Short mmCIF file of the N, C-alpha and C atoms (twelve columns), coordinates in Angstrom:
data_MODEL
# 
_entry.id   MODEL 
# 
loop_
_atom_site.group_PDB 
_atom_site.id 
_atom_site.type_symbol 
_atom_site.label_atom_id 
_atom_site.label_alt_id 
_atom_site.label_comp_id 
_atom_site.label_asym_id 
_atom_site.label_seq_id 
_atom_site.Cartn_x 
_atom_site.Cartn_y 
_atom_site.Cartn_z 
_atom_site.pdbx_PDB_model_num 
ATOM 1   N N  . SER A 1  2.517   15.630  -5.388  1 
ATOM 2   C CA . SER A 1  2.771   14.667  -3.960  1 
ATOM 3   C C  . SER A 1  4.034   14.648  -3.772  1 
ATOM 4   N N  . CYS A 2  4.200   14.677  -2.602  1 
ATOM 5   C CA . CYS A 2  5.392   14.466  -0.960  1 
ATOM 6   C C  . CYS A 2  5.114   13.105  -0.375  1 
ATOM 7   N N  . GLY A 3  5.453   12.782  0.105   1 
ATOM 8   C CA . GLY A 3  5.736   12.058  1.272   1 
ATOM 9   C C  . GLY A 3  6.641   10.226  0.681   1 
ATOM 10  N N  . SER A 4  6.996   9.259   1.512   1 
ATOM 11  C CA . SER A 4  7.388   8.044   1.034   1 
ATOM 12  C C  . SER A 4  5.943   7.366   -0.091  1 
ATOM 13  N N  . PRO A 5  6.550   7.032   -1.431  1 
ATOM 14  C CA . PRO A 5  5.398   6.872   -2.178  1 
ATOM 15  C C  . PRO A 5  4.587   5.333   -1.964  1 
ATOM 16  N N  . CYS A 6  5.516   4.682   -0.748  1 
ATOM 17  C CA . CYS A 6  5.724   3.930   -0.232  1 
ATOM 18  C C  . CYS A 6  3.448   3.053   0.609   1 
ATOM 19  N N  . TYR A 7  3.826   4.671   0.386   1 
ATOM 20  C CA . TYR A 7  2.187   5.446   2.279   1 
ATOM 21  C C  . TYR A 7  1.413   5.893   1.993   1 
ATOM 22  N N  . ALA A 8  1.824   6.289   0.597   1 
ATOM 23  C CA . ALA A 8  0.733   7.852   -0.634  1 
ATOM 24  C C  . ALA A 8  -0.068  6.601   -0.680  1 
ATOM 25  N N  . ALA A 9  -1.134  7.262   -0.660  1 
ATOM 26  C CA . ALA A 9  -2.899  6.818   -0.853  1 
ATOM 27  C C  . ALA A 9  -2.360  6.936   -2.556  1 
ATOM 28  N N  . PRO A 10 -2.705  5.389   -3.184  1 
ATOM 29  C CA . PRO A 10 -2.228  5.458   -4.597  1 
ATOM 30  C C  . PRO A 10 -3.399  6.410   -5.282  1 
ATOM 31  N N  . GLU A 11 -4.219  6.885   -5.001  1 
ATOM 32  C CA . GLU A 11 -5.123  8.819   -5.999  1 
ATOM 33  C C  . GLU A 11 -4.671  9.395   -5.246  1 
ATOM 34  N N  . LEU A 12 -4.050  9.541   -5.041  1 
ATOM 35  C CA . LEU A 12 -2.776  11.121  -4.410  1 
ATOM 36  C C  . LEU A 12 -2.609  11.331  -6.139  1 
ATOM 37  N N  . VAL A 13 -2.127  10.382  -6.828  1 
ATOM 38  C CA . VAL A 13 -1.144  10.121  -8.212  1 
ATOM 39  C C  . VAL A 13 -1.722  9.899   -9.428  1 
ATOM 40  N N  . VAL A 14 -2.478  8.854   -8.672  1 
ATOM 41  C CA . VAL A 14 -3.375  8.323   -9.810  1 
ATOM 42  C C  . VAL A 14 -4.431  9.202   -10.723 1 
ATOM 43  N N  . SER A 15 -5.405  10.365  -9.584  1 
ATOM 44  C CA . SER A 15 -6.550  10.572  -9.787  1 
ATOM 45  C C  . SER A 15 -5.893  12.356  -9.790  1 
ATOM 46  N N  . ASN A 16 -7.459  13.339  -10.704 1 
ATOM 47  C CA . ASN A 16 -6.828  14.715  -10.304 1 
ATOM 48  C C  . ASN A 16 -8.097  14.931  -9.465  1 
ATOM 49  N N  . ARG A 17 -9.027  13.300  -9.102  1 
ATOM 50  C CA . ARG A 17 -9.818  14.128  -7.757  1 
ATOM 51  C C  . ARG A 17 -9.212  14.897  -6.714  1 
ATOM 52  N N  . PRO A 18 -9.451  15.874  -6.002  1 
ATOM 53  C CA . PRO A 18 -9.413  16.930  -4.392  1 
ATOM 54  C C  . PRO A 18 -8.923  15.929  -3.260  1 
ATOM 55  N N  . TYR A 19 -7.388  16.592  -3.069  1 
ATOM 56  C CA . TYR A 19 -6.927  15.332  -1.617  1 
ATOM 57  C C  . TYR A 19 -8.167  14.999  -0.952  1 
ATOM 58  N N  . ASP A 20 -8.656  14.222  -0.826  1 
ATOM 59  C CA . ASP A 20 -8.909  13.962  0.967   1 
ATOM 60  C C  . ASP A 20 -8.258  13.420  2.330   1 
ATOM 61  N N  . ALA A 21 -7.826  14.393  2.968   1 
ATOM 62  C CA . ALA A 21 -6.626  13.716  4.050   1 
ATOM 63  C C  . ALA A 21 -6.798  13.023  4.536   1 
ATOM 64  N N  . ARG A 22 -8.762  12.864  5.602   1 
ATOM 65  C CA . ARG A 22 -9.062  12.370  6.069   1 
ATOM 66  C C  . ARG A 22 -8.681  10.261  5.483   1 
ATOM 67  N N  . LYS A 23 -9.152  10.161  3.862   1 
ATOM 68  C CA . LYS A 23 -9.564  8.480   3.342   1 
ATOM 69  C C  . LYS A 23 -7.625  7.988   3.041   1 
ATOM 70  N N  . ALA A 24 -6.706  9.436   2.886   1 
ATOM 71  C CA . ALA A 24 -5.508  8.900   1.972   1 
ATOM 72  C C  . ALA A 24 -4.965  9.220   3.724   1 
ATOM 73  N N  . ASP A 25 -5.009  9.672   4.747   1 
ATOM 74  C CA . ASP A 25 -4.202  9.070   5.954   1 
ATOM 75  C C  . ASP A 25 -4.436  7.376   6.523   1 
ATOM 76  N N  . THR A 26 -6.020  7.686   6.740   1 
ATOM 77  C CA . THR A 26 -6.508  6.401   6.381   1 
ATOM 78  C C  . THR A 26 -6.477  5.588   5.708   1 
ATOM 79  N N  . TRP A 27 -5.397  5.863   4.971   1 
ATOM 80  C CA . TRP A 27 -4.610  4.171   3.920   1 
ATOM 81  C C  . TRP A 27 -3.250  3.964   4.553   1 
ATOM 82  N N  . SER A 28 -2.420  5.639   4.477   1 
ATOM 83  C CA . SER A 28 -0.787  5.523   5.133   1 
ATOM 84  C C  . SER A 28 -0.993  4.509   6.409   1 
ATOM 85  N N  . CYS A 29 -2.350  5.271   7.331   1 
ATOM 86  C CA . CYS A 29 -2.232  4.345   9.181   1 
ATOM 87  C C  . CYS A 29 -1.949  2.607   7.692   1 
ATOM 88  N N  . GLY A 30 -2.970  2.457   7.641   1 
ATOM 89  C CA . GLY A 30 -3.484  0.835   7.332   1 
ATOM 90  C C  . GLY A 30 -1.580  0.616   6.488   1 
ATOM 91  N N  . ILE A 31 -1.453  1.216   5.959   1 
ATOM 92  C CA . ILE A 31 -0.142  0.471   5.717   1 
ATOM 93  C C  . ILE A 31 1.365   0.207   6.292   1 
ATOM 94  N N  . ILE A 32 1.452   2.083   7.354   1 
ATOM 95  C CA . ILE A 32 2.213   0.814   8.120   1 
ATOM 96  C C  . ILE A 32 1.639   -0.163  10.045  1 
ATOM 97  N N  . LEU A 33 0.181   0.041   9.422   1 
ATOM 98  C CA . LEU A 33 -0.160  -0.816  10.277  1 
ATOM 99  C C  . LEU A 33 0.466   -2.345  9.960   1 
ATOM 100 N N  . PHE A 34 0.079   -2.810  8.462   1 
ATOM 101 C CA . PHE A 34 0.468   -3.983  7.657   1 
ATOM 102 C C  . PHE A 34 2.336   -3.844  8.266   1 
ATOM 103 N N  . ALA A 35 2.580   -3.142  8.105   1 
ATOM 104 C CA . ALA A 35 4.210   -2.666  7.595   1 
ATOM 105 C C  . ALA A 35 4.350   -3.591  9.108   1 
ATOM 106 N N  . MET A 36 4.047   -2.788  10.426  1 
ATOM 107 C CA . MET A 36 4.424   -3.141  11.510  1 
ATOM 108 C C  . MET A 36 3.964   -5.274  12.315  1 
ATOM 109 N N  . LEU A 37 2.954   -5.191  11.404  1 
ATOM 110 C CA . LEU A 37 2.457   -6.644  11.993  1 
ATOM 111 C C  . LEU A 37 3.286   -7.673  11.036  1 
ATOM 112 N N  . ALA A 38 3.569   -7.129  9.346   1 
ATOM 113 C CA . ALA A 38 3.719   -8.240  8.189   1 
ATOM 114 C C  . ALA A 38 5.788   -8.217  8.903   1 
ATOM 115 N N  . GLY A 39 6.404   -7.092  9.049   1 
ATOM 116 C CA . GLY A 39 7.454   -7.102  8.666   1 
ATOM 117 C C  . GLY A 39 8.375   -6.496  7.888   1 
ATOM 118 N N  . TYR A 40 6.773   -6.193  6.669   1 
ATOM 119 C CA . TYR A 40 7.590   -5.560  5.669   1 
ATOM 120 C C  . TYR A 40 6.455   -5.164  4.730   1 
ATOM 121 N N  . LEU A 41 6.788   -4.397  3.563   1 
ATOM 122 C CA . LEU A 41 5.473   -2.927  2.891   1 
ATOM 123 C C  . LEU A 41 4.599   -4.410  2.108   1 
ATOM 124 N N  . PRO A 42 3.850   -4.138  2.274   1 
ATOM 125 C CA . PRO A 42 2.533   -4.777  1.157   1 
ATOM 126 C C  . PRO A 42 2.799   -4.037  -0.162  1 
ATOM 127 N N  . TRP A 43 2.664   -5.110  -1.903  1 
ATOM 128 C CA . TRP A 43 3.096   -4.561  -3.095  1 
ATOM 129 C C  . TRP A 43 4.430   -4.260  -2.700  1 
ATOM 130 N N  . ASP A 44 5.223   -5.024  -1.931  1 
ATOM 131 C CA . ASP A 44 7.618   -4.673  -2.605  1 
ATOM 132 C C  . ASP A 44 7.684   -6.115  -2.663  1 
ATOM 133 N N  . ASP A 45 5.968   -6.729  -3.356  1 
ATOM 134 C CA . ASP A 45 7.682   -7.788  -4.467  1 
ATOM 135 C C  . ASP A 45 7.421   -7.864  -6.078  1 
ATOM 136 N N  . ASP A 46 7.909   -7.461  -6.195  1 
ATOM 137 C CA . ASP A 46 6.289   -6.531  -7.969  1 
ATOM 138 C C  . ASP A 46 8.367   -6.922  -8.660  1 
ATOM 139 N N  . PRO A 47 8.354   -8.392  -9.428  1 
ATOM 140 C CA . PRO A 47 9.793   -8.513  -9.794  1 
ATOM 141 C C  . PRO A 47 9.191   -7.890  -11.021 1 
ATOM 142 N N  . LYS A 48 9.116   -6.653  -11.759 1 
ATOM 143 C CA . LYS A 48 9.670   -6.106  -12.560 1 
ATOM 144 C C  . LYS A 48 9.584   -4.513  -11.642 1 
ATOM 145 N N  . ASN A 49 9.607   -4.230  -10.637 1 
ATOM 146 C CA . ASN A 49 10.528  -2.611  -9.964  1 
ATOM 147 C C  . ASN A 49 10.717  -3.227  -9.094  1 
ATOM 148 N N  . PRO A 50 11.623  -4.315  -8.504  1 
ATOM 149 C CA . PRO A 50 11.838  -4.837  -8.135  1 
ATOM 150 C C  . PRO A 50 12.176  -4.059  -5.936  1 
ATOM 151 N N  . ASP A 51 13.019  -2.686  -6.243  1 
ATOM 152 C CA . ASP A 51 14.118  -1.593  -5.846  1 
ATOM 153 C C  . ASP A 51 12.488  -0.957  -5.856  1 
ATOM 154 N N  . GLY A 52 12.060  -0.894  -6.854  1 
ATOM 155 C CA . GLY A 52 10.908  0.319   -5.880  1 
ATOM 156 C C  . GLY A 52 10.802  1.514   -6.761  1 
ATOM 157 N N  . HIS A 53 12.371  1.547   -7.615  1 
ATOM 158 C CA . HIS A 53 12.719  2.500   -8.624  1 
ATOM 159 C C  . HIS A 53 11.423  3.805   -8.954  1 
ATOM 160 N N  . ASP A 54 10.354  2.572   -9.231  1 
ATOM 161 C CA . ASP A 54 9.751   3.240   -11.024 1 
ATOM 162 C C  . ASP A 54 8.671   3.602   -10.568 1 
ATOM 163 N N  . ILE A 55 7.836   4.600   -9.707  1 
ATOM 164 C CA . ILE A 55 7.184   5.052   -8.955  1 
ATOM 165 C C  . ILE A 55 5.544   4.402   -9.398  1 
ATOM 166 N N  . SER A 56 5.893   4.848   -11.290 1 
ATOM 167 C CA . SER A 56 4.266   4.404   -11.506 1 
ATOM 168 C C  . SER A 56 4.962   3.471   -12.100 1 
ATOM 169 N N  . ARG A 57 4.976   2.247   -12.460 1 
ATOM 170 C CA . ARG A 57 4.531   0.951   -11.584 1 
ATOM 171 C C  . ARG A 57 4.097   0.461   -10.383 1 
ATOM 172 N N  . LEU A 58 5.283   0.985   -9.178  1 
ATOM 173 C CA . LEU A 58 4.576   0.602   -8.552  1 
ATOM 174 C C  . LEU A 58 3.198   0.986   -7.998  1 
ATOM 175 N N  . TYR A 59 2.517   2.165   -7.419  1 
ATOM 176 C CA . TYR A 59 1.085   2.388   -8.400  1 
ATOM 177 C C  . TYR A 59 0.128   1.151   -9.052  1 
ATOM 178 N N  . ASN A 60 0.682   1.106   -10.254 1 
ATOM 179 C CA . ASN A 60 0.091   0.606   -10.727 1 
ATOM 180 C C  . ASN A 60 -0.715  -0.848  -10.073 1 
ATOM 181 N N  . TYR A 61 1.396   -1.697  -9.839  1 
ATOM 182 C CA . TYR A 61 1.099   -2.584  -9.035  1 
ATOM 183 C C  . TYR A 61 0.457   -2.377  -7.752  1 
ATOM 184 N N  . ILE A 62 0.987   -1.888  -6.926  1 
ATOM 185 C CA . ILE A 62 -0.771  -1.110  -5.633  1 
ATOM 186 C C  . ILE A 62 -1.870  -1.818  -6.338  1 
ATOM 187 N N  . LEU A 63 -2.760  -1.127  -7.189  1 
ATOM 188 C CA . LEU A 63 -4.166  -0.965  -8.280  1 
ATOM 189 C C  . LEU A 63 -4.361  -1.879  -8.820  1 
ATOM 190 N N  . SER A 64 -3.166  -3.284  -9.119  1 
ATOM 191 C CA . SER A 64 -3.847  -3.879  -10.265 1 
ATOM 192 C C  . SER A 64 -3.687  -5.514  -8.721  1 
ATOM 193 N N  . THR A 65 -3.729  -5.350  -8.115  1 
ATOM 194 C CA . THR A 65 -2.983  -6.212  -6.883  1 
ATOM 195 C C  . THR A 65 -3.778  -6.590  -6.058  1 
ATOM 196 N N  . PRO A 66 -4.202  -7.615  -5.413  1 
ATOM 197 C CA . PRO A 66 -4.084  -7.959  -4.546  1 
ATOM 198 C C  . PRO A 66 -3.728  -7.494  -2.948  1 
ATOM 199 N N  . LEU A 67 -4.359  -6.584  -2.203  1 
ATOM 200 C CA . LEU A 67 -3.657  -7.472  -1.005  1 
ATOM 201 C C  . LEU A 67 -3.386  -8.357  -0.540  1 
ATOM 202 N N  . LYS A 68 -2.269  -9.242  0.174   1 
ATOM 203 C CA . LYS A 68 -2.728  -10.429 0.142   1 
ATOM 204 C C  . LYS A 68 -1.583  -10.398 1.592   1 
ATOM 205 N N  . PHE A 69 -2.001  -10.998 3.064   1 
ATOM 206 C CA . PHE A 69 -1.519  -11.224 4.668   1 
ATOM 207 C C  . PHE A 69 -0.225  -12.327 4.269   1 
ATOM 208 N N  . PRO A 70 0.501   -12.137 5.531   1 
ATOM 209 C CA . PRO A 70 0.830   -13.474 5.499   1 
ATOM 210 C C  . PRO A 70 0.449   -14.716 6.916   1 
ATOM 211 N N  . GLU A 71 0.141   -15.127 6.800   1 
ATOM 212 C CA . GLU A 71 -0.437  -16.646 7.162   1 
ATOM 213 C C  . GLU A 71 -1.116  -16.510 8.721   1 
ATOM 214 N N  . TYR A 72 -0.113  -15.837 9.223   1 
ATOM 215 C CA . TYR A 72 0.964   -15.151 10.417  1 
ATOM 216 C C  . TYR A 72 -0.291  -14.565 11.393  1 
ATOM 217 N N  . ILE A 73 -0.232  -13.243 10.383  1 
ATOM 218 C CA . ILE A 73 -1.824  -12.279 10.344  1 
ATOM 219 C C  . ILE A 73 -2.809  -12.039 11.479  1 
ATOM 220 N N  . ASN A 74 -3.756  -12.872 12.208  1 
ATOM 221 C CA . ASN A 74 -4.570  -12.951 12.691  1 
ATOM 222 C C  . ASN A 74 -6.184  -12.548 11.959  1 
ATOM 223 N N  . PRO A 75 -7.063  -13.103 12.070  1 
ATOM 224 C CA . PRO A 75 -7.981  -11.735 11.100  1 
ATOM 225 C C  . PRO A 75 -8.072  -10.750 11.980  1 
ATOM 226 N N  . VAL A 76 -8.649  -10.842 12.868  1 
ATOM 227 C CA . VAL A 76 -8.472  -9.283  13.739  1 
ATOM 228 C C  . VAL A 76 -8.054  -7.798  13.555  1 
ATOM 229 N N  . PRO A 77 -6.827  -8.079  13.344  1 
ATOM 230 C CA . PRO A 77 -5.799  -6.739  12.540  1 
ATOM 231 C C  . PRO A 77 -5.735  -6.839  10.696  1 
ATOM 232 N N  . ARG A 78 -6.412  -7.671  10.804  1 
ATOM 233 C CA . ARG A 78 -6.047  -7.981  8.781   1 
ATOM 234 C C  . ARG A 78 -7.527  -6.857  9.089   1 
ATOM 235 N N  . ASP A 79 -8.442  -6.823  9.393   1 
ATOM 236 C CA . ASP A 79 -10.003 -6.403  8.641   1 
ATOM 237 C C  . ASP A 79 -9.420  -4.788  9.113   1 
ATOM 238 N N  . LEU A 80 -8.703  -4.748  10.688  1 
ATOM 239 C CA . LEU A 80 -8.915  -3.235  10.291  1 
ATOM 240 C C  . LEU A 80 -8.050  -2.297  9.310   1 
ATOM 241 N N  . SER A 81 -6.889  -3.459  8.795   1 
ATOM 242 C CA . SER A 81 -6.181  -2.715  7.781   1 
ATOM 243 C C  . SER A 81 -6.987  -2.659  6.297   1 
# 
């Protein structure tokens, strides 16, 4: 794998399925949009991995934790993410 772990689709790391650029890039664009709207990255709040250095733990956290939007993000952009 390559790229920044916070922006990479989890299936690129935790799956053996073939790379699907369209799906992986759509995931990354959603992360960018979230960061632009919220001012921080989603899933950047794991108390067991506060610096995000443990990549395996980061992906497990992403896969097991529902996405939470800040209240100030309107419903329309939420549907895009």
